[in-house]
Short mmCIF file of C-alpha atoms in Angstrom, two decimals:
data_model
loop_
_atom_site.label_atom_id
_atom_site.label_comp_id
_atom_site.label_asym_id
_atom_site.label_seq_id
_atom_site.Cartn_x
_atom_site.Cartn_y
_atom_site.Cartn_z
CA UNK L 12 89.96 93.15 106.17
CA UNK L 13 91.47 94.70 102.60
CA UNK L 14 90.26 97.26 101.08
CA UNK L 15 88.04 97.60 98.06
CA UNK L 16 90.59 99.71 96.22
CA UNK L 17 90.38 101.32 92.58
CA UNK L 18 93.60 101.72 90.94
CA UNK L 19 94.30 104.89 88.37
CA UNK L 20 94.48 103.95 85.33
CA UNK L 21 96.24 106.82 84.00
CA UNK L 22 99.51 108.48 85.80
CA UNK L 23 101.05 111.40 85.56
CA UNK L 24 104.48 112.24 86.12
CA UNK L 25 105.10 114.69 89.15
CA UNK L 26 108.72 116.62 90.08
CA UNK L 27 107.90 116.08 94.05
CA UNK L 28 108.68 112.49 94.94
CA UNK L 29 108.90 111.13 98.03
CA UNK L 30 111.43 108.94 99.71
CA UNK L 31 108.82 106.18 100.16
CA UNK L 32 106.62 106.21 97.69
CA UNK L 33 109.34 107.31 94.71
CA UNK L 34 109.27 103.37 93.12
CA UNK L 35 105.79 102.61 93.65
CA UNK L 36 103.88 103.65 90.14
CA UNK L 37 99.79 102.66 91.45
CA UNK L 38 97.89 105.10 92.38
CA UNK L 39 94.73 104.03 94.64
CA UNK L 40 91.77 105.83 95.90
CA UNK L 41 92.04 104.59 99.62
CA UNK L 42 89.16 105.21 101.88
CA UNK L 43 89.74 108.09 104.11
CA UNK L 44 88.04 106.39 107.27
CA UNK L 45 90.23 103.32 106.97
CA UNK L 46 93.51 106.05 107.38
CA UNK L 47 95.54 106.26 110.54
CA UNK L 48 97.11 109.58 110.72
CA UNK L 49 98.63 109.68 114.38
CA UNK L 50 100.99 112.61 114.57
CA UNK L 51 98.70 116.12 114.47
CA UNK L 52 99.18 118.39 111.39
CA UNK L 53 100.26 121.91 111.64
CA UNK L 54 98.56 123.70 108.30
CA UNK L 55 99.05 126.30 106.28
CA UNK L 56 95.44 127.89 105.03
CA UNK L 57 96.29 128.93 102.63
CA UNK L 58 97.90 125.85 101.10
CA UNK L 59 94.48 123.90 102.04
CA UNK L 60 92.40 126.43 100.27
CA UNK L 61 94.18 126.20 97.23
CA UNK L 62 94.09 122.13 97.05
CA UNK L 63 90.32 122.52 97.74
CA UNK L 64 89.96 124.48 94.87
CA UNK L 65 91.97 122.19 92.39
CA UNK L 66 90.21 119.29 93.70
CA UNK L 67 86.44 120.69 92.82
CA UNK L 68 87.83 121.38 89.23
CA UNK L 69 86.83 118.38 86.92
CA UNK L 70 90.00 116.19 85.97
CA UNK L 71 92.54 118.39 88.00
CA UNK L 72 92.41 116.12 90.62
CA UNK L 73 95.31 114.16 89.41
CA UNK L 74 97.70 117.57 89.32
CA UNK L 75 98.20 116.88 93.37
CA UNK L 76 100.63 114.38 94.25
CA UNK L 77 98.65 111.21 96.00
CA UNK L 78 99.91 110.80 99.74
CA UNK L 79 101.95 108.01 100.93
CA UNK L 80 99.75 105.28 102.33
CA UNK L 81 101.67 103.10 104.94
CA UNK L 82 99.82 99.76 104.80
CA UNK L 83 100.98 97.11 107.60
CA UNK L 84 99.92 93.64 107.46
CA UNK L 85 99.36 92.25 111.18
CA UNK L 86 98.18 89.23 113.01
CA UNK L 87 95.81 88.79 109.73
CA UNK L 88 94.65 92.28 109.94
CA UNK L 89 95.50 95.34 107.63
CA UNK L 90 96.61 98.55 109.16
CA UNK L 91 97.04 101.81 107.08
CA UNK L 92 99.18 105.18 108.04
CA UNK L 93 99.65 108.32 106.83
CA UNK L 94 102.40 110.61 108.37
CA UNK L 95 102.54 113.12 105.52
CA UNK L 96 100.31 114.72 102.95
CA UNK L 97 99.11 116.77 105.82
CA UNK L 98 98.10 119.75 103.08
CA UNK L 99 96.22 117.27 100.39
CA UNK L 100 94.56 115.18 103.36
CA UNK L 101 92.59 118.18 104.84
CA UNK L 102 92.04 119.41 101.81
CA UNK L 103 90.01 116.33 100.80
CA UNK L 104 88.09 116.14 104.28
CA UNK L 105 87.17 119.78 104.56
CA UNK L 106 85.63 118.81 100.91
CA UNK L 107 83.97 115.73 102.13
CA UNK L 108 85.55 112.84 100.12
CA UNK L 109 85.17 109.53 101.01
CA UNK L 110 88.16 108.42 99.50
CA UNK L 111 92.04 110.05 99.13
CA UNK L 112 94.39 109.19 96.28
CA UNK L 113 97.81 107.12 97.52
CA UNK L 114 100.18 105.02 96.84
CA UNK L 115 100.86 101.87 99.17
CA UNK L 116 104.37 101.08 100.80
CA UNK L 117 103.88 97.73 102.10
CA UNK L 118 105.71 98.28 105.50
CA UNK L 119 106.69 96.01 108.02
CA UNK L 120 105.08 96.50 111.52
CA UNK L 121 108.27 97.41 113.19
CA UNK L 122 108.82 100.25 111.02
CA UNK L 123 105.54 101.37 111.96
CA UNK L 124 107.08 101.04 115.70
CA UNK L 125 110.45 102.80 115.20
CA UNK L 126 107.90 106.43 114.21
CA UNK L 127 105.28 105.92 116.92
CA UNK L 128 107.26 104.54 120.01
CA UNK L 129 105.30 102.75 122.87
CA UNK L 130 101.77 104.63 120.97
CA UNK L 131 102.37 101.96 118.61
CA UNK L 132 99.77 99.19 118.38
CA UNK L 133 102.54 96.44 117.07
CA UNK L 134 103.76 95.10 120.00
#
């Protein structure tokens, strides 16, 4: 099943990159529930509390960096993971939000295998 996904129309530039996501330039808002996010966080509060409050600010949104979206194509079925953006993804489910902005690295399953070991679901 794919995703009904909205892309930004407007991006900003950010100084954090990361290693993944660095070349990929859309920005989607991904549905939180369809998110895999299989290695527990450890958060900083504080951190959280301060994302919260950007994100209930009209049009500040966009100042946090979107997470990196893992998205594995499988046996005809679509398979998404998040292993970082531990800070910006509470923040947005202590809030309630349905959806989480990201950018998609299409990923190959084995990848996906390599970080999770024998808990991975590509075998």
């Amino acid at each position: 099943m794919s995703l009904p996904l909205v892309v930004d129309e407007v991006l900003q530039e950010v100084d954090n990159f990361s290693i993944h996501g660095n070349a990929v330039k859309d920005v989607y808002d991904v549905p939180m529930s369809a998110i895999n996010r299989p290695i527990p966080s450890i958060l900083d509060r504080e951190k959280v509390e301060n994302m919260k409050t950007i994100l209930q600010i009209p049009d500040r949104e966009k100042e946090l960096t979107p997470i990196d979206v893992h998205h594995v194509q499988y046996q005809g079925k679509d398979y998404y993971f998040a292993f970082g953006g531990c800070h910006r993804w509470a923040a947005n489910k202590e809030l309630g939000r349905e959806t989480i902005r990201a950018k998609l690295i299409d990923t190959p399953p084995s990848m996906i295998s390599n970080y999770l070991g024998a808990s991975s679901p590509f075998k």
